[in-house]
Coordinates of C-alpha atoms in Angstrom, one line a residue:
M27 CA -4.6 -37.1 22.8
K28 CA -4.0 -39.5 20.0
D29 CA -1.6 -38.6 17.1
W30 CA -0.9 -35.2 18.7
T31 CA 2.0 -33.3 17.2
F32 CA 3.3 -29.8 17.9
E33 CA 2.9 -28.8 14.2
K34 CA -0.8 -29.5 14.4
S35 CA -1.4 -27.9 17.7
F36 CA -3.6 -24.9 18.3
F37 CA -0.6 -22.9 19.4
R38 CA 1.4 -23.6 16.2
R39 CA -1.7 -22.9 14.0
E40 CA -2.2 -19.6 15.6
I41 CA 1.4 -18.5 15.0
R42 CA 0.9 -19.5 11.3
R43 CA -2.4 -17.6 11.1
V44 CA -0.8 -14.4 12.5
N45 CA 2.2 -14.7 10.1
I46 CA -0.1 -15.1 7.1
S47 CA -2.3 -12.2 8.3
R48 CA 0.7 -9.9 8.6
I49 CA 2.0 -10.9 5.1
V50 CA -1.5 -10.2 3.6
L51 CA -1.6 -6.8 5.5
A52 CA 1.9 -5.9 4.2
A53 CA 0.8 -6.8 0.6
A54 CA -2.3 -4.6 1.0
V55 CA -0.2 -1.7 2.3
L56 CA 2.2 -2.1 -0.6
V57 CA -0.7 -1.9 -3.1
A58 CA -2.0 1.3 -1.4
I59 CA 1.5 2.8 -1.5
V60 CA 1.9 2.0 -5.2
L61 CA -1.6 3.4 -6.1
L62 CA -1.5 6.5 -3.9
D63 CA 2.2 7.5 -4.2
T64 CA 4.7 5.4 -6.2
R65 CA 2.7 5.2 -9.4
H66 CA 2.5 9.0 -10.0
T67 CA 6.2 9.4 -9.0
V68 CA 7.3 6.7 -11.5
T69 CA 5.1 8.3 -14.2
L70 CA 6.6 11.7 -13.7
A71 CA 10.2 10.5 -13.3
A72 CA 9.9 8.3 -16.5
A73 CA 8.6 11.3 -18.5
K74 CA 11.2 13.7 -17.1
F75 CA 14.2 11.4 -17.6
R76 CA 13.1 9.8 -20.9
G77 CA 12.7 13.2 -22.5
A78 CA 9.7 14.8 -24.3
A79 CA 7.7 12.9 -26.8
E80 CA 7.3 14.8 -30.1
V81 CA 3.7 15.5 -31.1
T82 CA 2.6 17.1 -34.3
V83 CA 0.4 20.1 -35.0
D84 CA -2.2 17.8 -36.6
E85 CA -2.4 15.6 -33.5
I86 CA -3.2 18.4 -31.1
A87 CA -5.4 20.4 -33.5
S88 CA -7.7 17.4 -34.0
I89 CA -8.7 17.3 -30.3
T90 CA -12.4 18.3 -29.9
N91 CA -13.5 16.4 -26.8
P92 CA -10.8 16.4 -24.1
E93 CA -12.8 14.5 -21.6
T94 CA -12.7 11.4 -23.8
E95 CA -9.5 12.0 -25.9
L96 CA -7.2 12.8 -23.0
T97 CA -5.8 10.3 -20.6
E98 CA -6.6 10.4 -16.8
L99 CA -3.3 10.1 -14.9
S100 CA -2.8 9.2 -11.2
F101 CA -1.8 12.8 -10.3
S102 CA -2.8 16.4 -11.0
A103 CA -0.5 17.8 -13.6
N104 CA -2.7 20.9 -14.4
H105 CA -2.0 23.7 -12.0
E106 CA -4.6 26.2 -13.2
N107 CA -7.2 27.6 -10.8
S108 CA -10.7 27.0 -12.0
S109 CA -14.2 26.4 -10.7
A110 CA -14.4 23.4 -13.0
F111 CA -11.5 21.8 -11.2
E112 CA -13.2 22.5 -7.9
A113 CA -16.4 20.8 -9.1
D114 CA -14.6 17.8 -10.7
I115 CA -11.0 17.2 -9.6
R116 CA -10.7 14.4 -12.2
L117 CA -10.4 17.1 -14.9
K118 CA -7.0 18.2 -13.4
R119 CA -5.6 14.7 -14.1
L120 CA -6.6 14.7 -17.8
M121 CA -3.5 15.0 -19.9
Y122 CA -2.4 14.3 -23.5
V123 CA -0.1 11.2 -23.4
K124 CA 2.1 9.9 -26.2
D125 CA 4.4 6.9 -26.0
G126 CA 3.6 6.7 -22.3
S127 CA 4.8 10.2 -21.6
C128 CA 2.9 13.3 -20.6
L129 CA 5.9 15.5 -21.3
L130 CA 5.5 16.7 -24.9
S131 CA 7.4 18.6 -27.5
L132 CA 5.5 20.6 -30.1
K133 CA 6.6 23.0 -32.8
P134 CA 3.6 25.3 -33.5
D135 CA 3.0 27.2 -36.8
A136 CA 3.3 30.5 -35.0
I137 CA 3.0 32.2 -31.6
T138 CA 0.6 35.1 -31.0
E139 CA 0.5 37.3 -28.0
T140 CA -2.5 37.7 -25.7
N141 CA -3.6 40.4 -23.3
Y142 CA -3.6 38.0 -20.4
S143 CA -0.7 37.5 -18.0
A144 CA 0.0 36.4 -14.4
M145 CA 2.6 36.5 -11.7
E146 CA 3.7 33.3 -10.0
K147 CA 6.1 33.1 -7.1
S148 CA 8.8 30.5 -6.9
G149 CA 10.6 30.7 -3.5
N150 CA 11.6 34.3 -3.1
V151 CA 11.7 35.0 -6.8
S152 CA 8.6 36.1 -8.8
A153 CA 8.5 34.6 -12.2
S154 CA 6.6 36.5 -14.9
I155 CA 4.1 34.1 -16.5
E156 CA 2.4 34.9 -19.8
Y157 CA -0.3 33.2 -21.8
V158 CA 0.1 33.1 -25.6
Y159 CA -1.6 31.4 -28.5
A160 CA 0.1 28.7 -30.4
R161 CA -1.3 28.5 -33.9
L162 CA -2.0 25.0 -35.0
N163 CA -3.6 24.5 -38.5
G164 CA -5.8 27.6 -38.2
K165 CA -6.7 26.7 -34.6
L166 CA -5.4 28.4 -31.4
M167 CA -4.1 26.6 -28.4
I168 CA -3.5 28.6 -25.1
V169 CA 0.0 28.2 -23.8
K170 CA 1.1 29.1 -20.3
R171 CA 4.8 29.9 -20.4
S172 CA 7.6 31.9 -18.8
K173 CA 8.6 35.0 -20.8
L174 CA 12.2 33.8 -20.7
E175 CA 11.4 30.6 -22.6
P176 CA 12.2 30.2 -26.3
V177 CA 9.1 30.1 -28.6
D178 CA 10.2 28.1 -31.6
V179 CA 9.6 24.7 -29.9
L180 CA 7.3 24.3 -26.9
T181 CA 8.0 21.6 -24.3
G182 CA 5.6 20.8 -21.5
T183 CA 2.3 19.2 -20.6
I184 CA -1.1 19.5 -22.4
G185 CA -4.2 19.2 -20.3
Y186 CA -7.8 20.1 -20.0
L187 CA -8.8 23.7 -20.6
P188 CA -11.8 24.9 -18.4
A189 CA -14.2 27.3 -20.0
D190 CA -13.7 30.0 -17.4
I191 CA -9.9 30.1 -18.2
K192 CA -10.6 30.2 -21.9
I193 CA -12.9 33.1 -21.4
A194 CA -10.5 35.0 -19.1
V195 CA -7.6 34.6 -21.7
T196 CA -9.6 35.5 -24.8
E197 CA -11.6 38.5 -23.4
N198 CA -10.8 41.9 -24.7
S199 CA -9.5 40.4 -27.9
D200 CA -10.9 39.7 -31.3
V201 CA -10.4 35.9 -30.9
E202 CA -13.5 33.8 -31.3
L203 CA -14.0 31.1 -28.6
E204 CA -14.7 28.4 -31.2
D205 CA -11.2 28.9 -32.7
V206 CA -9.6 28.1 -29.3
L207 CA -8.8 24.4 -28.7
P208 CA -10.2 22.8 -25.5
V209 CA -6.7 22.1 -24.2
I210 CA -4.0 24.2 -22.6
M211 CA -0.2 23.6 -22.7
D212 CA 1.9 24.4 -19.7
T213 CA 5.6 24.8 -20.4
T214 CA 6.6 26.3 -17.0
G215 CA 7.5 22.9 -15.6
D216 CA 5.0 23.1 -12.7
A217 CA 4.1 19.4 -13.1
F218 CA 7.7 18.4 -12.4
S219 CA 8.7 21.1 -9.8
S220 CA 8.4 18.7 -6.9
L221 CA 9.8 15.6 -8.6
T222 CA 13.0 15.5 -6.4
T223 CA 10.9 15.6 -3.3
D224 CA 8.5 13.1 -4.6
I225 CA 11.3 10.6 -5.4
A226 CA 12.8 11.1 -2.0
F227 CA 9.5 10.6 -0.2
S228 CA 8.6 7.5 -2.3
S229 CA 12.0 6.0 -1.7
V230 CA 11.7 6.5 2.1
I231 CA 8.3 5.0 2.2
L232 CA 9.4 2.0 0.2
V233 CA 12.5 1.5 2.4
I234 CA 10.4 1.6 5.5
W235 CA 7.9 -0.9 4.0
S236 CA 10.8 -3.2 2.9
L237 CA 12.2 -3.2 6.5
W238 CA 8.8 -4.0 7.9
F239 CA 8.2 -6.8 5.4
F240 CA 11.6 -8.2 6.0
S241 CA 10.9 -8.4 9.7
I242 CA 7.6 -10.2 9.0
I243 CA 9.3 -12.8 6.7
H244 CA 12.2 -13.1 9.2
R245 CA 9.6 -14.1 11.9
T246 CA 7.7 -16.3 9.6
L247 CA 10.6 -18.5 8.6
R248 CA 11.3 -19.3 12.3
Y249 CA 8.3 -19.8 14.5
D250 CA 10.5 -19.6 17.6
R251 CA 10.9 -15.8 16.9
S252 CA 7.2 -15.3 17.6
P253 CA 6.5 -13.3 20.8
A254 CA 3.9 -16.0 21.7
Y255 CA 6.6 -18.7 21.5
K256 CA 9.1 -16.6 23.5
R257 CA 6.5 -16.0 26.2
L258 CA 5.5 -19.6 26.4
F259 CA 9.2 -20.5 26.5
T260 CA 9.6 -18.7 29.8
C261 CA 6.8 -20.7 31.4
A262 CA 7.4 -23.8 33.4
G263 CA 7.8 -26.9 31.2
T264 CA 8.8 -27.0 27.6
V265 CA 6.9 -25.2 24.8
E266 CA 5.7 -28.5 23.4
E267 CA 4.4 -29.7 26.8
N268 CA 2.6 -26.4 27.3
A269 CA 1.2 -26.5 23.8
R270 CA -0.2 -29.9 24.4
A271 CA -1.7 -28.8 27.8
I272 CA -3.4 -26.0 26.0
D273 CA -4.9 -28.3 23.4
E274 CA -6.1 -30.6 26.2
E275 CA -7.9 -27.8 28.0
L276 CA -9.4 -26.5 24.7
S277 CA -10.5 -30.0 23.7
G278 CA -14.2 -30.1 23.1
R279 CA -14.7 -26.4 23.5
A280 CA -16.6 -24.5 20.9
D281 CA -17.5 -21.3 22.9
F282 CA -14.9 -19.0 21.3
G283 CA -14.8 -17.2 18.0
L284 CA -12.0 -16.3 15.6
F285 CA -10.7 -13.4 17.7
G286 CA -11.0 -12.5 21.3
N287 CA -9.9 -13.8 24.7
I288 CA -10.1 -17.4 25.8
V289 CA -9.7 -18.4 29.4
T290 CA -9.1 -22.0 30.4
E291 CA -8.3 -23.6 33.7
N292 CA -4.6 -22.7 33.5
W293 CA -4.2 -20.4 30.5
H294 CA -5.2 -16.9 29.3
I295 CA -5.2 -16.8 25.5
R296 CA -5.4 -13.5 23.6
R297 CA -6.2 -13.7 19.8
R298 CA -6.2 -10.6 17.6
P299 CA -6.2 -10.3 13.8
F300 CA -2.4 -9.7 13.8
S301 CA -1.2 -11.0 17.1
F302 CA -1.5 -14.0 19.4
L303 CA -0.3 -14.5 23.0
V304 CA -0.7 -17.2 25.6
E305 CA 0.1 -16.6 29.3
P306 CA -0.5 -18.6 32.4
R307 CA -3.5 -17.5 34.4
S308 CA -1.3 -17.3 37.4
S309 CA 0.5 -14.3 35.9
Y310 CA -2.8 -12.4 36.1
T311 CA -3.8 -13.6 39.6
D312 CA -0.3 -12.7 40.9
N313 CA -0.9 -9.1 39.8

């Protein structure tokens, strides 16, 4: 074979193909990890550790269409139970965001009691949860809070308020539905209750991915670390001689596709999307 070099051989090209395929796969896995896990953890952590962004009464009182005025986040920060959320899970991710943070601080004009309350369990301790009205420029916003929290300044998340929850809170009262804003504020900290676990889980996932990616790069930088090279190295003759022999037996053949098995006179070649291996046919006949 004229002008034959090991670098241009079928064997060497296949090793490069497998390495590139694995790098592309690792990049795709990283994108999936970021979109499905890391992004929401970073968003929550940034909001928690940066502190609450201050919002004014006018800003919240002016909300009329939450589906367009709120921001859809990558996680569900609204922990209310509603048929609306069951029908459209996207509504649970609609939150009011200011300065890149969904953790907000608001000083209402006043706080008014409602006749609606609930009991939520945290571990072995039951926390008494109440729903109150925050008065904002003549409008009312439903606030979910613990009875132990101070009422002068509210700190929490503001999200979409489903109609069935609005009706449940306002029934048996003289409050008109049109006076209630279409958003609810949650100051119980439910959105951040699993933050430590989320950070730990995201960190472990990224460490595992980093170790995997390092192993791919480690193998890519030295082709002699490839399993295919190590297997061919154990065969009779040098790797270069065997690679040339493979090229000679494949010369002129066009009966094989991108992946699959190729059988020549002396070699059994296995090609997969993320792997490649060459073995002498004798190793099969011996078995």
